[in-house]
mmCIF file of C-alpha atoms in Angstrom:
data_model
loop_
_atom_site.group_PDB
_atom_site.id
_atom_site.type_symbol
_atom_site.label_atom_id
_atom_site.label_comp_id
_atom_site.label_asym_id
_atom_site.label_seq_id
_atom_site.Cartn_x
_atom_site.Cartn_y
_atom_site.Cartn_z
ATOM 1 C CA UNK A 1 74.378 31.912 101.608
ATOM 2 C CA UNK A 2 72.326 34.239 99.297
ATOM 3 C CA UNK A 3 74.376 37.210 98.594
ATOM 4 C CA UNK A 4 73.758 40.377 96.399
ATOM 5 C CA UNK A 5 77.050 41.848 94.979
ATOM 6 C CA UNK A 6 76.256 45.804 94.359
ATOM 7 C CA UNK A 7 79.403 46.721 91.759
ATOM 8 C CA UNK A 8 80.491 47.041 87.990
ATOM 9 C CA UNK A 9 80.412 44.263 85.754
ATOM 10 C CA UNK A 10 80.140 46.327 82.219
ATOM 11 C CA UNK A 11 83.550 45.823 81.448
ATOM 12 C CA UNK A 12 84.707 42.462 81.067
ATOM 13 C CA UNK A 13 88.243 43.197 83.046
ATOM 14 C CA UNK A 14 86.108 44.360 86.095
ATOM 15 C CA UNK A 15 87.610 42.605 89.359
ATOM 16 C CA UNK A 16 83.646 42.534 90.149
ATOM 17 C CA UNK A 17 83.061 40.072 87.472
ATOM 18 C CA UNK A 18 85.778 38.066 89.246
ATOM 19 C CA UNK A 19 84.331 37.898 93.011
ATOM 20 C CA UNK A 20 80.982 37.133 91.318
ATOM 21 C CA UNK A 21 82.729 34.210 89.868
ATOM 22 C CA UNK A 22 84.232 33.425 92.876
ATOM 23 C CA UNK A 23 81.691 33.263 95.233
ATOM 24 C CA UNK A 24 79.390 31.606 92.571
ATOM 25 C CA UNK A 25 82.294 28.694 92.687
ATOM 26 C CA UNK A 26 82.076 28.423 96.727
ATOM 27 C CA UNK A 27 78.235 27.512 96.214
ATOM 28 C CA UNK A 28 76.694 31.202 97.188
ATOM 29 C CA UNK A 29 73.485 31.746 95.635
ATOM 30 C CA UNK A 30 75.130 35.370 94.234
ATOM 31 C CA UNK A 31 72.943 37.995 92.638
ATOM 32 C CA UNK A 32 74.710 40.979 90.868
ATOM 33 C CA UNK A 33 73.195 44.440 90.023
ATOM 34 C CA UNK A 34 75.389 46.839 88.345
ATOM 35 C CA UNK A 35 74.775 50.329 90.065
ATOM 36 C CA UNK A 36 76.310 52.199 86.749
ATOM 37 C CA UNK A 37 74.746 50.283 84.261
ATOM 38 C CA UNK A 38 71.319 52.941 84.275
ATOM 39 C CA UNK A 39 73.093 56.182 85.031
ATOM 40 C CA UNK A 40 71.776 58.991 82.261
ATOM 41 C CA UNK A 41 74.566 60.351 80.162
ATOM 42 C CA UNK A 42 75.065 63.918 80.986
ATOM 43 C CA UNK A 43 74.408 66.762 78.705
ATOM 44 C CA UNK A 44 77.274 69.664 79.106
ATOM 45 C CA UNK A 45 75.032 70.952 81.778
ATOM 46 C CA UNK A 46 75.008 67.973 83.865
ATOM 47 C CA UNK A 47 78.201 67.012 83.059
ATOM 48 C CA UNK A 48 79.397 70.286 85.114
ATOM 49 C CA UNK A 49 76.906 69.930 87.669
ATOM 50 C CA UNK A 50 77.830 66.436 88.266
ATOM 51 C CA UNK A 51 81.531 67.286 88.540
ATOM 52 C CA UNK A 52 80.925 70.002 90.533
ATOM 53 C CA UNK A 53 78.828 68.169 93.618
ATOM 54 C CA UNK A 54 81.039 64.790 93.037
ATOM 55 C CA UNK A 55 84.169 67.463 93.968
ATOM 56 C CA UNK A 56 82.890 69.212 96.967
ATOM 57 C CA UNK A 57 81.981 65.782 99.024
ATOM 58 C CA UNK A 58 85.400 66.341 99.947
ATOM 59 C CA UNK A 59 84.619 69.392 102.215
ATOM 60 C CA UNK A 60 83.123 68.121 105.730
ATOM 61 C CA UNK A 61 80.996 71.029 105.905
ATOM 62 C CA UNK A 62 79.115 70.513 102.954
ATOM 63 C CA UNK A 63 80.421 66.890 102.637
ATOM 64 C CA UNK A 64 76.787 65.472 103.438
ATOM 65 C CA UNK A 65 74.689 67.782 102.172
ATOM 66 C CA UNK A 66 76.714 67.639 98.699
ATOM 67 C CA UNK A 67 76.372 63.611 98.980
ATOM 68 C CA UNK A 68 73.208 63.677 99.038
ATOM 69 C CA UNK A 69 72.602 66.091 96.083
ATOM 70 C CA UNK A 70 75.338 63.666 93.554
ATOM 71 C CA UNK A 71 73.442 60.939 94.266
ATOM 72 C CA UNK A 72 70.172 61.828 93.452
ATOM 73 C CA UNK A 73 70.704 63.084 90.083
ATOM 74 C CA UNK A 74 70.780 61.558 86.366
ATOM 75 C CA UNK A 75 68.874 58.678 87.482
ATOM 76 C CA UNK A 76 70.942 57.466 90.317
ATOM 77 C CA UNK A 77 67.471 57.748 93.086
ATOM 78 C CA UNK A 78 65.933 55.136 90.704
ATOM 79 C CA UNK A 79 68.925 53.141 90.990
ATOM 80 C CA UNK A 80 68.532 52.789 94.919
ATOM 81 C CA UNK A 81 65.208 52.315 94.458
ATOM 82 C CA UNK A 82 65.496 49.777 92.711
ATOM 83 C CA UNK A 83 68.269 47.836 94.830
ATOM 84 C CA UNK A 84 65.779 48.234 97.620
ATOM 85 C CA UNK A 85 63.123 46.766 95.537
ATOM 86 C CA UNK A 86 66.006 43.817 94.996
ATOM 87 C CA UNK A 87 67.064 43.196 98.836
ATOM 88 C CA UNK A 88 63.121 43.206 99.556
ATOM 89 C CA UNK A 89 62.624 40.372 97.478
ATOM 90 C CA UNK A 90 65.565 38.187 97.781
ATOM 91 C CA UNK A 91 66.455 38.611 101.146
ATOM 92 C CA UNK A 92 69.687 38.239 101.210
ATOM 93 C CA UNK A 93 71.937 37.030 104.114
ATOM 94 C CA UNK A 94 74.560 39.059 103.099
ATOM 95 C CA UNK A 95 74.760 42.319 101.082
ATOM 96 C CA UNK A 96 78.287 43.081 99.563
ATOM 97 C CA UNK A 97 78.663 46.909 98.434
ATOM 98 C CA UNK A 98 81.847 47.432 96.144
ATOM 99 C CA UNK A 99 82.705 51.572 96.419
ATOM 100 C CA UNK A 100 79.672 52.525 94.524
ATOM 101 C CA UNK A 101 80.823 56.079 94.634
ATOM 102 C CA UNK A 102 77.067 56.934 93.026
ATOM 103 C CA UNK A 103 75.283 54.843 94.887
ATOM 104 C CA UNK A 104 73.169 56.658 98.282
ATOM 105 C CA UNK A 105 74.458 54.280 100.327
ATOM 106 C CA UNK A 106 72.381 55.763 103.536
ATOM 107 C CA UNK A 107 69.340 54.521 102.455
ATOM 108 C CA UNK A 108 70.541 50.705 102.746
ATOM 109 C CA UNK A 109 71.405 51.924 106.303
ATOM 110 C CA UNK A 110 68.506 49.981 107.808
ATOM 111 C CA UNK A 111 70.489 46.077 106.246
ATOM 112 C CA UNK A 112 73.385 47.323 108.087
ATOM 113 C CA UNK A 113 74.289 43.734 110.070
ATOM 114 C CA UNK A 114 74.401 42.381 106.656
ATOM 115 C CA UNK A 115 76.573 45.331 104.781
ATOM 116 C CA UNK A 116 79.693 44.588 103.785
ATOM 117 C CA UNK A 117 81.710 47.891 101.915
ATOM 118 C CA UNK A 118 84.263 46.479 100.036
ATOM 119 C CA UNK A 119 87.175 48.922 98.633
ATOM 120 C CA UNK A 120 90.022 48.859 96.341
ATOM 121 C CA UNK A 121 91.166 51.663 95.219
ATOM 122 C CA UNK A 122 94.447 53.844 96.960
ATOM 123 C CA UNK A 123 94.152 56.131 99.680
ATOM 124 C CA UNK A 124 93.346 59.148 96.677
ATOM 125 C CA UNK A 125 90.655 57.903 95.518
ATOM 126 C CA UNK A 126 89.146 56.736 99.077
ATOM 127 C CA UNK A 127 89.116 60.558 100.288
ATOM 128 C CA UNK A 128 88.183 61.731 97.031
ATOM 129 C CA UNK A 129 84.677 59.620 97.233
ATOM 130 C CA UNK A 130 84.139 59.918 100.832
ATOM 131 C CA UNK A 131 84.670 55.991 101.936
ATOM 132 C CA UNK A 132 84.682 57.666 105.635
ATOM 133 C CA UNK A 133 81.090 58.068 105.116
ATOM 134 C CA UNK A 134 80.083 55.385 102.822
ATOM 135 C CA UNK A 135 81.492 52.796 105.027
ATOM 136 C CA UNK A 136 80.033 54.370 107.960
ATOM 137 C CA UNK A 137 76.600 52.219 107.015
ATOM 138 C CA UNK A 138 77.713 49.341 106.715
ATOM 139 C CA UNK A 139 78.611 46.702 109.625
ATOM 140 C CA UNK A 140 82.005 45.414 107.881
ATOM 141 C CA UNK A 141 84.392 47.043 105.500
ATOM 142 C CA UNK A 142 87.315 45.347 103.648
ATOM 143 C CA UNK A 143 90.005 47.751 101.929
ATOM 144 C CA UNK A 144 92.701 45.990 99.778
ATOM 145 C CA UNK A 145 94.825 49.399 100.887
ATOM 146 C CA UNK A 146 95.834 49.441 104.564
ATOM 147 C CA UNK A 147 95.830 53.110 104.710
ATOM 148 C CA UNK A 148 92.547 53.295 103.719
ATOM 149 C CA UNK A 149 91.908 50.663 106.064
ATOM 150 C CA UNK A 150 93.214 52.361 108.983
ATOM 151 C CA UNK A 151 92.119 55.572 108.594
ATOM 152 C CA UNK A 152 89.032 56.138 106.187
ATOM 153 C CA UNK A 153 87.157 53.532 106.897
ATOM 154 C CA UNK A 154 84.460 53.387 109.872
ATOM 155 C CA UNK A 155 82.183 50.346 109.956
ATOM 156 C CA UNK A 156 81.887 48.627 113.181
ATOM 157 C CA UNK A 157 84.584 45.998 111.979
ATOM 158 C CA UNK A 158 87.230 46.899 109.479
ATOM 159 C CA UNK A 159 89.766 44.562 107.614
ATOM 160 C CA UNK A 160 93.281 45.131 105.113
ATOM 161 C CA UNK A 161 93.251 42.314 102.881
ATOM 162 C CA UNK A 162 94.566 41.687 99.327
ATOM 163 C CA UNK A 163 92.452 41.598 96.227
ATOM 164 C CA UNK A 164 92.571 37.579 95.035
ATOM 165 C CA UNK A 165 93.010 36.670 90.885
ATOM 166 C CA UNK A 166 90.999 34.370 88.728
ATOM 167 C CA UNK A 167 93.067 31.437 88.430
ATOM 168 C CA UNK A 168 91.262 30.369 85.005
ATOM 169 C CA UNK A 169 92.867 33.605 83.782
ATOM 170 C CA UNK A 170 95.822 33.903 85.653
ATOM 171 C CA UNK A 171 98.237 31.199 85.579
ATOM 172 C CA UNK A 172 101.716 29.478 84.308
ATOM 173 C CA UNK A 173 101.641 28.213 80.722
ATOM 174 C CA UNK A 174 105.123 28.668 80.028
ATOM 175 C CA UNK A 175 107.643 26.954 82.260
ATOM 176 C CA UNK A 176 110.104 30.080 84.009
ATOM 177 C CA UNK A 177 113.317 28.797 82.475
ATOM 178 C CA UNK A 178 112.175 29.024 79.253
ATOM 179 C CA UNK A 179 110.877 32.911 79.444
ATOM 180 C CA UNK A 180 112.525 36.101 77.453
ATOM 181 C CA UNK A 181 115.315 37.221 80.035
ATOM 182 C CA UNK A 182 113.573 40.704 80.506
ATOM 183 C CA UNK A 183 111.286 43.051 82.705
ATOM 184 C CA UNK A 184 107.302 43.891 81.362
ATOM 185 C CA UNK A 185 105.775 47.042 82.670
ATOM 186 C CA UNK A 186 101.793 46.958 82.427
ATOM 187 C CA UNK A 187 100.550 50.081 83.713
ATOM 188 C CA UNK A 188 99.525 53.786 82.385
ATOM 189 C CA UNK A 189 102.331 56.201 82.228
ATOM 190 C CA UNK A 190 102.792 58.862 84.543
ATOM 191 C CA UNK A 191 105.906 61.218 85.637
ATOM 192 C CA UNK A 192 106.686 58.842 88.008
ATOM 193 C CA UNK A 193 106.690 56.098 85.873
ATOM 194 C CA UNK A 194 108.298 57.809 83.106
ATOM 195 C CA UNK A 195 111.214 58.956 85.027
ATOM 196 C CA UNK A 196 111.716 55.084 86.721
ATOM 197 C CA UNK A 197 111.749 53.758 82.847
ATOM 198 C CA UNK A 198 113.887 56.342 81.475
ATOM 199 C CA UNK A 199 116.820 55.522 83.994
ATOM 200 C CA UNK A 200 116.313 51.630 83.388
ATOM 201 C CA UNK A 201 116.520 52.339 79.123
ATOM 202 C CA UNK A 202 119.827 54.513 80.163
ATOM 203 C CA UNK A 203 121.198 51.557 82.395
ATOM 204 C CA UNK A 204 120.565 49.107 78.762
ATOM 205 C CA UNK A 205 117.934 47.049 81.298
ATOM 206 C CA UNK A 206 115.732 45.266 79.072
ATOM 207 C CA UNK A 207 111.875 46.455 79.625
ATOM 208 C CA UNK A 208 109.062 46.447 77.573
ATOM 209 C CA UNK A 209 106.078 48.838 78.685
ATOM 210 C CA UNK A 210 101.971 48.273 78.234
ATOM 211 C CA UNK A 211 99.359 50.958 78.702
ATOM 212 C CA UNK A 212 98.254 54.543 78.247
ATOM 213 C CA UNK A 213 100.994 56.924 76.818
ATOM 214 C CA UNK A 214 103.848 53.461 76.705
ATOM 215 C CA UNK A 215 104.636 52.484 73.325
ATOM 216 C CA UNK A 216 102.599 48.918 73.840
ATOM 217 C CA UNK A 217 98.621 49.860 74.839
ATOM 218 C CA UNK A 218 96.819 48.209 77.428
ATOM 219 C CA UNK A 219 96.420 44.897 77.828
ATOM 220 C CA UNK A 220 93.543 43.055 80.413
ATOM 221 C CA UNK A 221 93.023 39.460 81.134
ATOM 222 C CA UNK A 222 93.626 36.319 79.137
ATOM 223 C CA UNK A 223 95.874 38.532 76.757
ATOM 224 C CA UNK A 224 97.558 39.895 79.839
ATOM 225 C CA UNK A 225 98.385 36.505 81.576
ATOM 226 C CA UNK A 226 99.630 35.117 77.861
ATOM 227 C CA UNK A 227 102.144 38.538 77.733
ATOM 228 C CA UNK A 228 103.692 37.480 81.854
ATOM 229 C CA UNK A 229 103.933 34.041 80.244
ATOM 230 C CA UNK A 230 106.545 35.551 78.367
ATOM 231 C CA UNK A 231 109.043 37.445 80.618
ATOM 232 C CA UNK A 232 110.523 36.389 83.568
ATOM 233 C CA UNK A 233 110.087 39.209 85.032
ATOM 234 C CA UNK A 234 107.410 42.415 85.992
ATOM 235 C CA UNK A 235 108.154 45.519 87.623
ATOM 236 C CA UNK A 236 105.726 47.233 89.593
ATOM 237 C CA UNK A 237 105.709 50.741 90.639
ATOM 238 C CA UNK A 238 103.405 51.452 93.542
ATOM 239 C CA UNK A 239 100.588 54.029 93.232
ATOM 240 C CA UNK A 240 101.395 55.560 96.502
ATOM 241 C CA UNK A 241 103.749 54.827 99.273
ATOM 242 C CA UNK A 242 100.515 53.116 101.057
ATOM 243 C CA UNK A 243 99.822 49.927 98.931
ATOM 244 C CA UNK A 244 99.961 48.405 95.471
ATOM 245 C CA UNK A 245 97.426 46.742 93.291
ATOM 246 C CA UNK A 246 96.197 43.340 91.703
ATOM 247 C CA UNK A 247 98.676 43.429 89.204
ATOM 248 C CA UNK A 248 101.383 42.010 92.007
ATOM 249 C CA UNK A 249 99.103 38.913 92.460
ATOM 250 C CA UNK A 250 98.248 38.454 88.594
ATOM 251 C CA UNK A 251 101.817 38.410 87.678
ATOM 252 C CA UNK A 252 102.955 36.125 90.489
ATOM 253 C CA UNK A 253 99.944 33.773 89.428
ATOM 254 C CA UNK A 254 101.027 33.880 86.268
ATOM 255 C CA UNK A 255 104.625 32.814 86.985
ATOM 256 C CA UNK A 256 106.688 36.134 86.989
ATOM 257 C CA UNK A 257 109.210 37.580 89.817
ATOM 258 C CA UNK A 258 108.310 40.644 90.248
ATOM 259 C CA UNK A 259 110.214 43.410 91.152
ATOM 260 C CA UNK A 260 108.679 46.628 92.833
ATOM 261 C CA UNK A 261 109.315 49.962 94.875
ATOM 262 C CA UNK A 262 108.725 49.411 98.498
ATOM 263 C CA UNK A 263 105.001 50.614 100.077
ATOM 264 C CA UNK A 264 104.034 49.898 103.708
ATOM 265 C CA UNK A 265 101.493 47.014 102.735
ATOM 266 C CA UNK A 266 104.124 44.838 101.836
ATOM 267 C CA UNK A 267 105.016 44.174 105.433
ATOM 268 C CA UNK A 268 101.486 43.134 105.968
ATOM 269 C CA UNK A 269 101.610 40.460 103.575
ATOM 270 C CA UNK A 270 104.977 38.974 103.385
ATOM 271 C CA UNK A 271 104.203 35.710 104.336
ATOM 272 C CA UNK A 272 101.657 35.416 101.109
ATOM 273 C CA UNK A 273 103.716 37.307 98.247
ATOM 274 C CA UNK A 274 106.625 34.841 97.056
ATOM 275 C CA UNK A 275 108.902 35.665 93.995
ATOM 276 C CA UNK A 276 109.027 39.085 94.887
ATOM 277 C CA UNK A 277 111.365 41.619 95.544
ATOM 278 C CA UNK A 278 111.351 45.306 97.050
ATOM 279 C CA UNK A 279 113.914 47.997 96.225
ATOM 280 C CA UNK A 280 114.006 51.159 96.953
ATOM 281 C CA UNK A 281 115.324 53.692 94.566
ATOM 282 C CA UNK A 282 116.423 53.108 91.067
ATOM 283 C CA UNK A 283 120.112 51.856 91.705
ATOM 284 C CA UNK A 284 118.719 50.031 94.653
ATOM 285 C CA UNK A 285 117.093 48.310 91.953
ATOM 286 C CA UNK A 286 119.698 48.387 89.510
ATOM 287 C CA UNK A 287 121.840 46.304 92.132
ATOM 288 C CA UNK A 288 118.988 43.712 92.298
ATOM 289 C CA UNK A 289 119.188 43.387 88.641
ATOM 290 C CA UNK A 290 122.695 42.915 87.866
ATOM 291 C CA UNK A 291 122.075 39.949 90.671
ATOM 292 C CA UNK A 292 119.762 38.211 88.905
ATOM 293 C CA UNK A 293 121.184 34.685 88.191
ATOM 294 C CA UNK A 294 120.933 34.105 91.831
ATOM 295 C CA UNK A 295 117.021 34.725 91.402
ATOM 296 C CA UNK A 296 114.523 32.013 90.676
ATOM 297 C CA UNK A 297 110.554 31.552 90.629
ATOM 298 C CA UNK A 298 109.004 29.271 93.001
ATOM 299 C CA UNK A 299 106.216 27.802 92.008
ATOM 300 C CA UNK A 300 105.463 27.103 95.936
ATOM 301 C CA UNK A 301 102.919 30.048 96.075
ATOM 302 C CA UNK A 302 99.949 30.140 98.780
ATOM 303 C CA UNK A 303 96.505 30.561 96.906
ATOM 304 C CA UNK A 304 95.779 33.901 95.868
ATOM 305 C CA UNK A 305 92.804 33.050 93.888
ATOM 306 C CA UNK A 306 88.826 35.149 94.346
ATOM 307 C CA UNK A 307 88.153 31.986 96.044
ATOM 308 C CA UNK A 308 90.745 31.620 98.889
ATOM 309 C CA UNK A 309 89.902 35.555 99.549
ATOM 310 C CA UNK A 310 86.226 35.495 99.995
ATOM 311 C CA UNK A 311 86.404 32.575 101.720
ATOM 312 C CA UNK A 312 89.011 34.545 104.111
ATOM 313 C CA UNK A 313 86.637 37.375 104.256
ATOM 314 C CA UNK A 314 83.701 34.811 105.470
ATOM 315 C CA UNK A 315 85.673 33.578 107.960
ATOM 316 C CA UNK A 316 86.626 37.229 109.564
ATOM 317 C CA UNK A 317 83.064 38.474 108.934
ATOM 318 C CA UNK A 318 81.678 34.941 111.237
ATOM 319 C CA UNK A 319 84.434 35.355 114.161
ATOM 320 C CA UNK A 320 83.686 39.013 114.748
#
């Protein structure tokens, strides 16, 4: 198929750049254009005006007309144009919109049979850019987040799926056994997150933390999959009580158990997260810990790679 992929790819950690890869792989004739790439920098006055329309598209009385308005400034009407210019030449069977939260989505209404909006950020972030309306043009919506899923998303066909890894990036290197008996934490601090690491330092459990604010900063790809080659184990600590992110699937990939709070997307997807294990408050966790000897990594893992996922999505998208 020839597909256009409407997302980021500036920064090199960008799941984008890994679907493009992906569906590149399955034989897809794949075009990307980068919706952010041309925005104008704001001056101070911009900067407040932007800020000020992006916040009020979360009123529904104004939620449209507001829309409208952030889309059309500091260059973003050119940008549209210019996708339309794109789909008008290629003519593509299949047009795969990832959030582009800047992006006038409304005027791509009339490609709708081949729209596909493709989410994954938490339920937040979903209400905070509208995805009720964004997805609203398109025929088919995927969300990585089931709440979002369920409830903010209104295409004429909706799925809850999981986010896949690259498996060039993310993968074993260094056999479990041989690993540093500890927990890694890769994620940006917040209160939450704090508090959940402060009780495990008090308890003497071994953890070393990566990202914003931690002692360790952040860490993305190849240098990410050579730090889970290290530890036996990763903790995750879910964004929300709705669904968790990629990390899960990057640090089972690259041969960790991981250990995580409990979110309502796990039941979803039991049958395709192995070497992983739910508590629910700190000593909830603390028991699972001092149990640990009883705890292995299976290397018996289903696919979770860009590849098996698309190829997922295709099939959904072709049986509705």
């Amino acid at each position: 198929m020839k597909i256009i992929l409407i997302g980021s790819f500036l920064d090199d950690w960008s799941t984008n750049n890994e679907m493009f890869k992906a569906l590149q792989s399955l034989n897809h004739d794949v075009i990307k254009f980068d919706y952010r790439k041309d925005q104008k920098k704001p001056n101070f006055i911009y900067f407040i005006v932007d800020k000020f329309f992006s916040f009020g598209r979360r009123f529904d009385l104004i939620s449209h007309l507001f829309i409208n308005i952030y889309t059309s400034i500091l260059g973003r009407k050119k940008i549209v144009r210019n996708v339309l210019k794109l789909i008008k030449k290629e003519e593509p069977d299949l047009i795969i919109v990832c959030k582009c939260d800047t992006l006038k989505i409304k005027t791509l209404e009339k490609y709708k049979d081949k729209l596909i909006y493709y989410f994954m950020d938490p339920l937040k972030m979903a209400k905070k850019i509208r995805t009720d309306i964004n997805s609203s043009y398109c025929k088919y919506s995927i969300s990585t987040f089931g709440k979002v899923s369920k409830n903010l998303m209104f295409s004429d066909h909706n799925r809850h799926y999981l986010q896949g890894v690259d498996k060039n990036i993310f993968n074993i290197k260094v056999p479990w056994e041989k690993r540093k008996d500890k927990i890694v934490f890769v994620a940006n601090i917040t209160t939450k997150r704090k508090k959940f690491i402060n009780f495990f330092k008090k308890q003497s459990i071994p953890i070393d933390c990566y990202g914003l604010g931690w002692e360790n900063s952040q860490i993305y790809l190849k240098d990410l999959n050579f730090l889970y080659n290290e530890y036996k184990y990763v903790l995750n600590l879910c964004q929300d009580n709705y669904g968790f992110s990629v990390r899960v699937q990057q640090a089972i990939s690259s041969g960790c158990v991981v250990f995580s709070d409990y979110c309502q997307d796990f039941k979803t997807f039991t049958d395709l997260l192995r070497n992983f294990y739910s508590f629910n408050n700190q000593y909830d966790f603390k028991d699972l810990w001092n149990q640990r000897k009883n705890i292995f990594y299976s290397e018996n893992i289903p696919d979770l790679s860009w590849s098996k996922i698309m190829n997922e999505n295709f099939k959904w998208i072709n049986s509705q």
